[in-house]
Coordinates of C-alpha atoms in Angstrom, one line a residue:
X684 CA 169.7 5.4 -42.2
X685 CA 172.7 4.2 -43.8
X686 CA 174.8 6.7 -45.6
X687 CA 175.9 6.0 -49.5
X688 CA 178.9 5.3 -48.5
X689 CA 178.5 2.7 -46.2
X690 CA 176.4 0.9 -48.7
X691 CA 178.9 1.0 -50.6
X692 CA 181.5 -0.3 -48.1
X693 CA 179.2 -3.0 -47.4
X694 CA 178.7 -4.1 -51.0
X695 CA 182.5 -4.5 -51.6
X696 CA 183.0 -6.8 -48.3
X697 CA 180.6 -8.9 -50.1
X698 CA 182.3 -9.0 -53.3
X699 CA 185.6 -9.9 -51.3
X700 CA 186.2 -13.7 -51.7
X701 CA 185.9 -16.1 -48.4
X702 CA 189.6 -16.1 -48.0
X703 CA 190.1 -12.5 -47.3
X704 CA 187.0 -12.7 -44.9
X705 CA 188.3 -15.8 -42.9
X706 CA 191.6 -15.6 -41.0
X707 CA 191.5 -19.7 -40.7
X708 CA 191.3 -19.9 -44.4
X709 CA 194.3 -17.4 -44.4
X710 CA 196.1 -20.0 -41.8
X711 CA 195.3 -22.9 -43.5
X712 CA 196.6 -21.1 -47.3
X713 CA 200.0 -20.1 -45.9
X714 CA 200.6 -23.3 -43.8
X715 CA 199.6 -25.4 -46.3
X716 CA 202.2 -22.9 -49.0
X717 CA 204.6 -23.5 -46.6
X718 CA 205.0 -27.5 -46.5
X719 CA 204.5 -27.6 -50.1
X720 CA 207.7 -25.2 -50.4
X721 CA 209.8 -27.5 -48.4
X722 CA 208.5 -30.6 -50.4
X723 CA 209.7 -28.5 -53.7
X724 CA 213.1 -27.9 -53.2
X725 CA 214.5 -31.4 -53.2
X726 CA 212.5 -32.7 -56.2
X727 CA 213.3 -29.5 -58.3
X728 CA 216.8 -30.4 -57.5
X729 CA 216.5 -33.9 -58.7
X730 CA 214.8 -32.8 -61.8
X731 CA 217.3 -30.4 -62.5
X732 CA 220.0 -32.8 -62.0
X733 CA 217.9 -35.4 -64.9
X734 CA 217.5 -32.3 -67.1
X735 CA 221.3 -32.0 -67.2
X736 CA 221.1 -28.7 -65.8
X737 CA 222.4 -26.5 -62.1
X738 CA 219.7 -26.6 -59.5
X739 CA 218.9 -23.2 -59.7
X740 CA 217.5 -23.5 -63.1
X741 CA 215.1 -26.1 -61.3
X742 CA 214.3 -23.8 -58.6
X743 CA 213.6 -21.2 -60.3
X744 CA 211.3 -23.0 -63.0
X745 CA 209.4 -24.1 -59.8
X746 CA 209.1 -20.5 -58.6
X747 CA 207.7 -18.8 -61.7
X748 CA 205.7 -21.7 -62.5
X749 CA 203.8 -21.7 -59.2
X750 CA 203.1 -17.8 -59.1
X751 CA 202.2 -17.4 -62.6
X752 CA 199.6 -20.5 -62.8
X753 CA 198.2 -18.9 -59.3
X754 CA 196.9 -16.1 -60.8
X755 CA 196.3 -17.1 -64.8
X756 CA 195.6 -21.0 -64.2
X757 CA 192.5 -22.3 -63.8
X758 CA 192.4 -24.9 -61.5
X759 CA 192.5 -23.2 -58.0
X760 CA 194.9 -25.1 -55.1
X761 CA 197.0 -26.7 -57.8
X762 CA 200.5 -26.5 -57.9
X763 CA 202.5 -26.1 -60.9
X764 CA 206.4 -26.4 -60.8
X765 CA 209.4 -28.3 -62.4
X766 CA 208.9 -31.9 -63.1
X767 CA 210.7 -35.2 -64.0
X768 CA 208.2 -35.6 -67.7
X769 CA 209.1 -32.2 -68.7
X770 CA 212.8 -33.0 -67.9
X771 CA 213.1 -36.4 -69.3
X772 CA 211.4 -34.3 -72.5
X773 CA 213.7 -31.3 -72.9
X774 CA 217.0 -33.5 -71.5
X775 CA 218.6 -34.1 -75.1
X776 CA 218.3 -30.6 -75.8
X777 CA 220.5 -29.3 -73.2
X778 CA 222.8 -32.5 -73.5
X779 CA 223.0 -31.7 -77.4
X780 CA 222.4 -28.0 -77.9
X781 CA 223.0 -26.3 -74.5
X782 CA 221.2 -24.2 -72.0
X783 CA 220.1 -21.6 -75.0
X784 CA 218.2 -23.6 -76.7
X785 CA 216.7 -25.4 -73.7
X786 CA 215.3 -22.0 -72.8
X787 CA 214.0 -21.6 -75.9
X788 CA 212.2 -24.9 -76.4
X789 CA 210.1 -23.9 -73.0
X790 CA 208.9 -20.9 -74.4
X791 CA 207.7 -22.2 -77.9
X792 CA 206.6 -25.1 -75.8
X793 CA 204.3 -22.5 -73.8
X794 CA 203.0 -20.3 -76.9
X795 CA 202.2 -24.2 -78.3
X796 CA 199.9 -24.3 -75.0
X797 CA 198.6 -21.0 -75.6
X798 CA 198.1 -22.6 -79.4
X799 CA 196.4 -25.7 -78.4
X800 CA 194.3 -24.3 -75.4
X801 CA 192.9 -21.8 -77.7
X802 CA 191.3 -24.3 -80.1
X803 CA 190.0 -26.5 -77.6
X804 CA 192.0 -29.2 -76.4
X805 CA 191.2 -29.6 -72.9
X806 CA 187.6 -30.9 -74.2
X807 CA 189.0 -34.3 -75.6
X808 CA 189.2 -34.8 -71.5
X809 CA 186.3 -35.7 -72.0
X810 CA 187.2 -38.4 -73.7
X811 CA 189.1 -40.2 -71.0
X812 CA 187.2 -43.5 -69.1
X813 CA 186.9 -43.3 -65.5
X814 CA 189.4 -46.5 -65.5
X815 CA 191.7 -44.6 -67.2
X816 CA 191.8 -41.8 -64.7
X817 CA 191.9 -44.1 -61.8
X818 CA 195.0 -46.2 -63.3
X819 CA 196.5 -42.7 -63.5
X820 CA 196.1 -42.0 -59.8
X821 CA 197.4 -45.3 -59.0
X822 CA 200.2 -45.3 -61.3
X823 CA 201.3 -41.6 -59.4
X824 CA 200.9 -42.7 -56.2
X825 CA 203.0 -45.6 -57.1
X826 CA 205.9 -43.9 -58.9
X827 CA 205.9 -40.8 -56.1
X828 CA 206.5 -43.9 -53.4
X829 CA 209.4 -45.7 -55.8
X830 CA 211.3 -41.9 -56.3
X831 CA 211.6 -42.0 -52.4
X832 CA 213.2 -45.4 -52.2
X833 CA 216.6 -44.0 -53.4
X834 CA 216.9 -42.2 -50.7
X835 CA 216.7 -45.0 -48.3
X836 CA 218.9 -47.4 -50.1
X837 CA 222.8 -47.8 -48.9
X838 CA 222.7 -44.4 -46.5
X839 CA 223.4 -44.2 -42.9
X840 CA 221.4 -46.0 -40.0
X841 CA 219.8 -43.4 -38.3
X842 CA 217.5 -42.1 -41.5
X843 CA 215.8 -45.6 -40.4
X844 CA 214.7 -44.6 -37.4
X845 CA 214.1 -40.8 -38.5
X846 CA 212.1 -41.9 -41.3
X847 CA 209.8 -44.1 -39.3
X848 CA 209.8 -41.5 -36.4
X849 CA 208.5 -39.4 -39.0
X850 CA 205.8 -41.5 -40.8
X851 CA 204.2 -41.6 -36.6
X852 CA 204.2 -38.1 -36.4
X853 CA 202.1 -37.9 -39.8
X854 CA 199.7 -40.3 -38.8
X855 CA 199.3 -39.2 -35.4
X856 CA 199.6 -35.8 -34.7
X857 CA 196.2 -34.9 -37.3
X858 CA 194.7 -36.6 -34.0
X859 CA 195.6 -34.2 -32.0
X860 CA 194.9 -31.1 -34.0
X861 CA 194.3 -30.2 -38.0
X862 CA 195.3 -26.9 -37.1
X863 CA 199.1 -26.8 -37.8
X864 CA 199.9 -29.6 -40.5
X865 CA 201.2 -32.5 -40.5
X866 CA 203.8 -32.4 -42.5
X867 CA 204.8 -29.5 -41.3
X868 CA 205.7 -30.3 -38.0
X869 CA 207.2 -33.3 -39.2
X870 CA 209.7 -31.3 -40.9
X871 CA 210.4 -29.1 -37.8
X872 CA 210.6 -32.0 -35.5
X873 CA 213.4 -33.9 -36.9
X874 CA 215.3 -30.9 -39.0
X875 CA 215.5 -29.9 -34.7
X876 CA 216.5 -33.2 -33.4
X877 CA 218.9 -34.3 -35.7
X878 CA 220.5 -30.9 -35.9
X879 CA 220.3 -30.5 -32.1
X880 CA 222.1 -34.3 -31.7
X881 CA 224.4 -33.6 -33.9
X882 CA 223.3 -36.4 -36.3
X883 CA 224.9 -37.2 -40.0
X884 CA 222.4 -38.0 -42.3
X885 CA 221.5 -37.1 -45.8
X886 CA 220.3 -33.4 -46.1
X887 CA 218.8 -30.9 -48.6
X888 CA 221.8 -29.3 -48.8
X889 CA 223.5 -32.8 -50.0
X890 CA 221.0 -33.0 -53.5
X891 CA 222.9 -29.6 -54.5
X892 CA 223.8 -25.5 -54.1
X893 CA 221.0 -23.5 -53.3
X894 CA 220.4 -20.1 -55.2
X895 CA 221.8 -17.1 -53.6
X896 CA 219.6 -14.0 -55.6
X897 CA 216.2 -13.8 -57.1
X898 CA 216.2 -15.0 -61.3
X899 CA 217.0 -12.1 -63.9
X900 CA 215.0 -12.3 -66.9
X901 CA 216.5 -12.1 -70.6
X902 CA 216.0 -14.0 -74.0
X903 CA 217.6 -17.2 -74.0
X904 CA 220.9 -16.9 -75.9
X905 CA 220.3 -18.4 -79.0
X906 CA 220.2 -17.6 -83.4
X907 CA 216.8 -16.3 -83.9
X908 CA 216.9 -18.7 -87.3
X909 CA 214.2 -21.1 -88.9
X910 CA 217.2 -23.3 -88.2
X911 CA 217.0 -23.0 -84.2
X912 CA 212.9 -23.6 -85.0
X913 CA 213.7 -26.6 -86.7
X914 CA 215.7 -28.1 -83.8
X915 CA 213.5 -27.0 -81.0
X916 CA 210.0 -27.5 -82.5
X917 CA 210.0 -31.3 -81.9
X918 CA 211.0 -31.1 -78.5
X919 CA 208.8 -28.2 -77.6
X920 CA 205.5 -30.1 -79.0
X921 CA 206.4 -32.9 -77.3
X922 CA 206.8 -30.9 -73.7
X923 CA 203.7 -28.8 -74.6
X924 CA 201.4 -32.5 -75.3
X925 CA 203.1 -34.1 -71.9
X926 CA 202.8 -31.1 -69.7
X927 CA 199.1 -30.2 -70.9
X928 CA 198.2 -34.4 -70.5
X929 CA 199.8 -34.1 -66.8
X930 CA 198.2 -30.9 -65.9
X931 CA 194.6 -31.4 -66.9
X932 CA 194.6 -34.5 -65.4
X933 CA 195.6 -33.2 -62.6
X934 CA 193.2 -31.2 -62.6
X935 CA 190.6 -32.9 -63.0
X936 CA 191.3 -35.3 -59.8
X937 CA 191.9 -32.1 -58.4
X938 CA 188.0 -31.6 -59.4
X939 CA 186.8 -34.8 -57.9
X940 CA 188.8 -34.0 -54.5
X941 CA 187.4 -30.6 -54.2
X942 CA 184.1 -31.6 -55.6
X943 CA 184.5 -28.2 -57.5
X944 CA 184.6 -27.4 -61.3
X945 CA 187.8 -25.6 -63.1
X946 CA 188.3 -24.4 -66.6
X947 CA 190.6 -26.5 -68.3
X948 CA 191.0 -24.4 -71.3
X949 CA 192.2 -21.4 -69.0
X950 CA 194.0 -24.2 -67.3
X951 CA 195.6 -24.8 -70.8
X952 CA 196.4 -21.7 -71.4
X953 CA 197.7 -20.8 -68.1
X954 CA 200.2 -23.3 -68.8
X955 CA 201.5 -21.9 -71.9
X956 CA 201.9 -18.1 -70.2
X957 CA 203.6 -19.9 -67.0
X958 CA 206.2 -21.5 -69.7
X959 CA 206.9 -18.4 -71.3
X960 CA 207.1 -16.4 -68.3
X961 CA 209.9 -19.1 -66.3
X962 CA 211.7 -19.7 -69.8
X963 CA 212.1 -15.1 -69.6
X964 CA 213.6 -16.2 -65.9
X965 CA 215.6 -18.6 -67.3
X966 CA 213.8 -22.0 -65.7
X967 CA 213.4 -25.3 -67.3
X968 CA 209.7 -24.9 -67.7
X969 CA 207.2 -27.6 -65.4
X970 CA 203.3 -28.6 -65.4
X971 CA 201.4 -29.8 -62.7
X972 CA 203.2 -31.8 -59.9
X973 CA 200.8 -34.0 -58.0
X974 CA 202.7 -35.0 -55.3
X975 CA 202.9 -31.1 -54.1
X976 CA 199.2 -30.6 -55.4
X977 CA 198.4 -33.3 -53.0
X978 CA 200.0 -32.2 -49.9
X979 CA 198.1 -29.2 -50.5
X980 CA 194.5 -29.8 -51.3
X981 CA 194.3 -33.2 -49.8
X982 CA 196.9 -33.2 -46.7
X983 CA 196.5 -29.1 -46.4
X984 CA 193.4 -28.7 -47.3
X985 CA 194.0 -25.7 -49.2
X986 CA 191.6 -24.5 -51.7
X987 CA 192.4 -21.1 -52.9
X988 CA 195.2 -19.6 -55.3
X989 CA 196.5 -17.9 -52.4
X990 CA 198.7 -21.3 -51.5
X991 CA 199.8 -21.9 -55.0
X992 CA 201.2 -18.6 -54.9
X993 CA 203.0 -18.0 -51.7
X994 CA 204.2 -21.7 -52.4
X995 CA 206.2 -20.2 -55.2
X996 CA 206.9 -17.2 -53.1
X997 CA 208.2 -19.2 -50.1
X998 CA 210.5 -21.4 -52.0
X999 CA 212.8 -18.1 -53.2
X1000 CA 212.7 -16.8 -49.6
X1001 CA 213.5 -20.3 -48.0
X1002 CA 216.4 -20.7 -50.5
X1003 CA 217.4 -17.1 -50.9
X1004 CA 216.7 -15.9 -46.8
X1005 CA 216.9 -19.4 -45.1
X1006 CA 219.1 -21.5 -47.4
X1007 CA 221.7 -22.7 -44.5
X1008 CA 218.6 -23.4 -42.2
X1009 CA 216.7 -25.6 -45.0
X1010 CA 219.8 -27.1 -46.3
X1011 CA 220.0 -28.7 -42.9
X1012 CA 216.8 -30.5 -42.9
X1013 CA 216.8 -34.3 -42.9
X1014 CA 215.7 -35.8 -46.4
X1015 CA 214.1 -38.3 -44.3
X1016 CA 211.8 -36.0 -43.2
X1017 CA 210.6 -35.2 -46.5
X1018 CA 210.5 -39.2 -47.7
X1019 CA 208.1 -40.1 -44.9
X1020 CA 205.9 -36.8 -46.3
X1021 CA 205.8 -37.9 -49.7
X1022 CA 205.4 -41.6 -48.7
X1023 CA 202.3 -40.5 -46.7
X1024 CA 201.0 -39.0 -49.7
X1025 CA 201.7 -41.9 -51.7
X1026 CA 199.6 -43.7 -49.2
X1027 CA 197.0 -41.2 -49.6
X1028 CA 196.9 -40.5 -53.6
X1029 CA 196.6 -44.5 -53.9
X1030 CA 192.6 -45.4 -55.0
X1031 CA 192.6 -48.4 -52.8
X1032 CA 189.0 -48.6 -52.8
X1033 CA 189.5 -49.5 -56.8
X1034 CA 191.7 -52.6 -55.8
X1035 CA 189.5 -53.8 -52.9
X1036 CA 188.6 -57.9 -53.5
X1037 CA 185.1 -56.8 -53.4
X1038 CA 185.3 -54.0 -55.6
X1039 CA 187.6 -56.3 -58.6
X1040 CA 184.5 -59.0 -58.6
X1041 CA 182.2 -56.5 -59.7
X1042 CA 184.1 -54.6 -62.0
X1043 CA 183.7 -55.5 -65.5
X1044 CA 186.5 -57.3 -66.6
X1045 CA 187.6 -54.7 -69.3
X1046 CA 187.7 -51.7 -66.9
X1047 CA 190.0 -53.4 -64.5
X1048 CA 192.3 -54.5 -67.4
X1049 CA 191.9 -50.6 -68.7
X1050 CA 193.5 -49.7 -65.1
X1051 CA 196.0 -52.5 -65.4
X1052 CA 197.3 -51.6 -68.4
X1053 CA 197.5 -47.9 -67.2
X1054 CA 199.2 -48.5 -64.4
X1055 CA 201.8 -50.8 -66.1
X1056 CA 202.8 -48.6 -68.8
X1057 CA 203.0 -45.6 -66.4
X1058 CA 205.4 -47.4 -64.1
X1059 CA 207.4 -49.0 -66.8
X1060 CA 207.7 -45.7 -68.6
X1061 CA 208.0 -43.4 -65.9
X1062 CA 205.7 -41.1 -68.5
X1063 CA 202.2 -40.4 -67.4
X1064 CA 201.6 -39.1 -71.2
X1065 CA 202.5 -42.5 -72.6
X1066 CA 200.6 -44.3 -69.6
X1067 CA 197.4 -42.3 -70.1
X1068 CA 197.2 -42.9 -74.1
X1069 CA 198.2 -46.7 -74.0
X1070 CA 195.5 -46.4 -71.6
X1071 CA 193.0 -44.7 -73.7
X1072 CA 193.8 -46.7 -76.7
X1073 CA 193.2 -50.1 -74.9
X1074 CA 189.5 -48.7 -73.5
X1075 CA 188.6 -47.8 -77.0
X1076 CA 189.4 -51.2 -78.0
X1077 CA 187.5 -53.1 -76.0
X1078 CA 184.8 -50.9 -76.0
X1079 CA 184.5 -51.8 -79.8
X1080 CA 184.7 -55.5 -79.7
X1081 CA 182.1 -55.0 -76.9
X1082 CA 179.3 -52.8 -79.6
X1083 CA 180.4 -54.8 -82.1
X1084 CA 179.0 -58.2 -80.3
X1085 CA 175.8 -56.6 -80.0
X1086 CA 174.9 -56.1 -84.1
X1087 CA 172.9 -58.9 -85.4
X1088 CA 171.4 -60.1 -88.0
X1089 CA 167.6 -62.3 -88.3
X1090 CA 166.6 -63.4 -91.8
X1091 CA 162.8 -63.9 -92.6
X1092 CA 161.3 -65.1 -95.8
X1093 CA 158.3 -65.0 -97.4
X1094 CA 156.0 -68.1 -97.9
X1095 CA 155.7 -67.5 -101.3
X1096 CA 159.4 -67.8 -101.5
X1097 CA 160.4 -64.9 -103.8
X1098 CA 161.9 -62.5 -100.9
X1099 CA 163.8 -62.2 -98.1
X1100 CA 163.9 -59.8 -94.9
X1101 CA 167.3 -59.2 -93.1
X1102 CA 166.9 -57.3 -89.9
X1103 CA 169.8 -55.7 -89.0
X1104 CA 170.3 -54.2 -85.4
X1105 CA 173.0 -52.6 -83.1
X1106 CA 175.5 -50.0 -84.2
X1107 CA 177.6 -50.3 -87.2
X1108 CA 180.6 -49.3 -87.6
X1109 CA 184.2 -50.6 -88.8
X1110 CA 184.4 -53.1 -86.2
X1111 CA 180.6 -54.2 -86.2
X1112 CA 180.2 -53.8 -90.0
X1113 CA 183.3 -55.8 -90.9
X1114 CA 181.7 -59.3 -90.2
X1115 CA 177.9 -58.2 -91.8
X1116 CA 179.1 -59.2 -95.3
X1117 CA 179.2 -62.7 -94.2
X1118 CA 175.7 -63.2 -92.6
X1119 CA 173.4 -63.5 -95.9
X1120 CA 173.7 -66.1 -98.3
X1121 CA 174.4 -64.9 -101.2
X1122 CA 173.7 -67.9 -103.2
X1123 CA 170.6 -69.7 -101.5
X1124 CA 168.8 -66.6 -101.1
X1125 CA 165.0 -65.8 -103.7
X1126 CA 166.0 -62.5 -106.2
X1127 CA 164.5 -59.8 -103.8
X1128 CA 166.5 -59.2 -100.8
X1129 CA 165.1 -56.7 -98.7
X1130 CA 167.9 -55.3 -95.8
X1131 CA 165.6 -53.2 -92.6
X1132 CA 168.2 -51.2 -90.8
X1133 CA 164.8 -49.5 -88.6
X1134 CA 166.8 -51.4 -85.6
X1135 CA 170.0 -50.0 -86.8
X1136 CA 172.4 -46.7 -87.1
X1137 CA 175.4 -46.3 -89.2
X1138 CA 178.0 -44.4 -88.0
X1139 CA 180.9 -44.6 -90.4
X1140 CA 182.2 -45.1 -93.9
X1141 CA 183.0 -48.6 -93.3
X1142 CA 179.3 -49.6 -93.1
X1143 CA 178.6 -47.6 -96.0
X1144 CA 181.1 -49.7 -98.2
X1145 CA 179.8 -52.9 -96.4
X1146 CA 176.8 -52.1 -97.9
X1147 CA 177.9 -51.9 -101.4
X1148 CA 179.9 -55.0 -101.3
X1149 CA 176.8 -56.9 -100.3
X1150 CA 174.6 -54.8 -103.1
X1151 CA 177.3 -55.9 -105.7
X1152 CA 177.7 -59.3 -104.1
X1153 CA 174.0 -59.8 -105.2
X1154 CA 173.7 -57.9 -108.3
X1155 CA 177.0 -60.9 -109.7
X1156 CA 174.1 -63.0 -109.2
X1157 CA 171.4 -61.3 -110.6
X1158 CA 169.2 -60.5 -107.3
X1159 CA 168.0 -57.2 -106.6
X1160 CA 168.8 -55.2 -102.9
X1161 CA 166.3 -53.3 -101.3
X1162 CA 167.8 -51.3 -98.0
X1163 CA 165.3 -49.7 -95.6
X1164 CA 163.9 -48.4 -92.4
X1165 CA 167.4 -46.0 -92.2
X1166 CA 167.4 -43.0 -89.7
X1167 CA 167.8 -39.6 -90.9
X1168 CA 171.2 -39.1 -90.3
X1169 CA 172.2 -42.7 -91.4
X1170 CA 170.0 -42.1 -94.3
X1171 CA 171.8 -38.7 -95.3
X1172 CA 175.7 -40.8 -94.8
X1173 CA 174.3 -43.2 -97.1
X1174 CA 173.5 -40.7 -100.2
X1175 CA 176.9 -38.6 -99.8
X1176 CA 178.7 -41.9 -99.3
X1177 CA 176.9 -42.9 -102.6
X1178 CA 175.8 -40.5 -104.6
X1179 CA 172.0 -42.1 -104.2
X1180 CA 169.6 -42.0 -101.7
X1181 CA 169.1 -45.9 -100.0
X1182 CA 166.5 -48.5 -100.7
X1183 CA 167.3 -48.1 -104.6

């Protein structure tokens, strides 16, 4: 018989997750950490360089952000690091105040997360239409493939050749075997062959000075005065609404991918405590980065936190151990990686001829719009709420068609029935005052709202206004047949309970 102890021994290798029971899933977590590293280091460069600020600052944002959100965020695989809508945020701070207080505004920024994920913000995602989601997808896809076209405009002829070498590799190696990605070996290939042949092209080491030692934390060097919070508060909501907006939408394609479920409120918070923790290291704080997130859960496939965080972890000990070797790899390379993912983040199925004649007409220009404003903007925040905005619209002129209104009267001539149905509300309940006639009609009106539900204040004052348009005339008004919950608007609306 089995002894207590190996019960016991058995019942915690149970409780151990799949990754620490599978060596492939190990393989596939620190291969996939490992491209997604490399793919980091040049963007948190460039973001850096938009932020105003030296590249270590963007390195080490990426760093913290990725190993903190591994173990408090809530989306597992995702990858958190610097990004160009936090920069473009947080930019006139450094420009106009200095590094201080551009420390500073990332952690407020993050205790704002904290703020907002604790009262429930991630539920309004919710909220968002499907064509929304899918314009931002497209939109992503679209600006990750534009950022890599500066680095193939006005530089040497051979990143031609290397960049097109490397898109083959991508699409054919995964024929070959899944085992060793992609990407990965992309990377290798031509960091070996143009360093082997001696070949000048643009490098990692070109977009800027890779750190030498590990971050050291500290406050940021600033007064701690309501004056500082006065100046930094704008900027720090502002980061906190775009880099919650990006993350949880990330997220949730993340969730469609996976065909898993996360917690977006941890994810909110997560995001807060990741801010805090890279502003105490002295980074320029980050969100979500999709391009990264899909190298690792759709190129990878990667789908624990154990990637997220030895993405982080590898970047430090690629800059810090290996900075000569990964300053020397080809930024080709990396282009014809994040052009594949491009490629493969784009919802072509949602642009398909075939798929565009069945859509409604509203959703595609729900996407449309999406997409434009993203791109034009280069803010996925601005993108996603023009978006929004433009759904709710049309979705209200599209109830709003549906109320009408059927008038009956009686044969004896002294009243008339108005049967109202659909669902009223502002933009429905605007137009009802002009359907009875005012004038023409006996001195009982009766108005049956059985096939009817009010939603909103508006109605309620439509309501009156056609009461008091009658009463000038000396008719009476008779409403009836409301719902219980229509009925009880009514009475707080006006003081008295409907059908007086």
């Amino acid at each position: 018989m089995p002894t207590s102890a190996t019960t016991a021994a058995a019942r915690l290798r149970g409780l151990r997750p799949d990754w620490l029971k599978d060596p492939k899933v190990w393989r596939t977590e620190i291969l996939a950490a490992l491209v997604v590293a490399l793919a980091l280091i040049p963007e948190a460069i460039a973001f850096s360089i938009i932020a105003g600020v030296d590249p270590a600052v963007g390195l080490f944002a990426s760093f913290t952000m990725a190993v903190t959100i591994a173990v408090v965020g809530g989306r597992r695989a995702m990858v958190s690091a610097a990004t160009g809508a936090v920069a473009l945020v947080i930019a006139p701070v450094n420009h106009e105040y200095g590094l201080g207080h551009l420390i500073a505004t990332v952690m407020l920024a993050g205790v704002m997360q904290i703020a907002l994920g604790a009262i429930g913000v991630a539920r309004l995602m919710r909220f968002l239409p499907r064509s929304v989601m899918t314009g931002f997808v497209n939109a992503l896809a679209i600006l990750v493939f534009l950022s890599q076209l500066p680095e193939l405009h006005d530089v040497p002829w051979p990143v031609y050749p290397l960049f097109l070498a490397g898109l083959v590799l991508l699409v054919l190696f995964p024929r070959i075997t899944r085992t060793v990605p992609a990407p990965l070996v992309t990377v290798v290939v031509l960091t070996v062959v143009t360093v082997a042949a001696g070949i000048a092209v643009p490098t990692v080491g070109d977009k800027g000075e890779l750190p030498s030692a590990l971050p050291v934390p500290g406050l940021p060097d600033v007064p701690l005065t309501v004056d500082t919070l006065v100046v930094i508060a704008p900027y720090a909501f502002a980061m906190a609404l775009v880099g919650l907006m990006e993350s949880l939408m990330t997220a949730k394609l993340v969730d469609d991918l996976t065909d898993t479920h996360s917690s977006k409120t941890r994810e909110s918070v997560g995001q807060g405590i990741a801010n805090i923790v890279t502003g105490f290291f002295g980074g320029m704080g980050g969100c979500a980065v999709i391009g990264q997130t899909m190298i690792n859960v759709k190129v990878s496939q990667a789908r624990t936190r154990v990637s997220t965080f030895l993405a982080g972890v590898f970047l430090m000990v690629l800059c810090i151990g290996f900075g000569p070797l990964v300053a020397d790899i080809p930024m080709a390379a990396l282009v014809a990686v994040m052009v594949m993912v491009a490629v493969a983040a784009f919802d072509w199925h949602s642009v398909a001829p075939k798929t565009l004649r069945r859509m409604p007409a509203g959703e595609i220009t729900v996407m449309f719009v999406t997409v434009v404003v993203v791109v034009a903007t280069h803010n996925l925040a601005v993108g996603v709420v023009t978006g929004t905005l433009t759904a709710m619209v049309i979705f209200a002129r599209r109830v709003a068609r549906l109320t009408h209104v059927t008038s009956v009267t009686d044969p004896e001539g002294g009243t008339v029935v108005y049967r109202v149905t659909g669902e009223l509300f502002f933009a429905s309940s605007n137009d009802l005052v002009g359907r009875f006639d005012y004038a023409g009609d006996p001195e009982r009106v009766v108005v049956d709202l059985s096939a009817a539900h009010i939603w909103d204040a508006s109605t309620v004052a439509t309501l009156d206004a056609i009461e008091t348009k009658y009463a000038q005339r000396g008719k009476t008004v008779e409403i009836t047949g409301l719902n219980s919950p229509s009925a009880e608007l009514h009475r707080r609306l006006t003081g008295e309970p409907a059908g007086h």
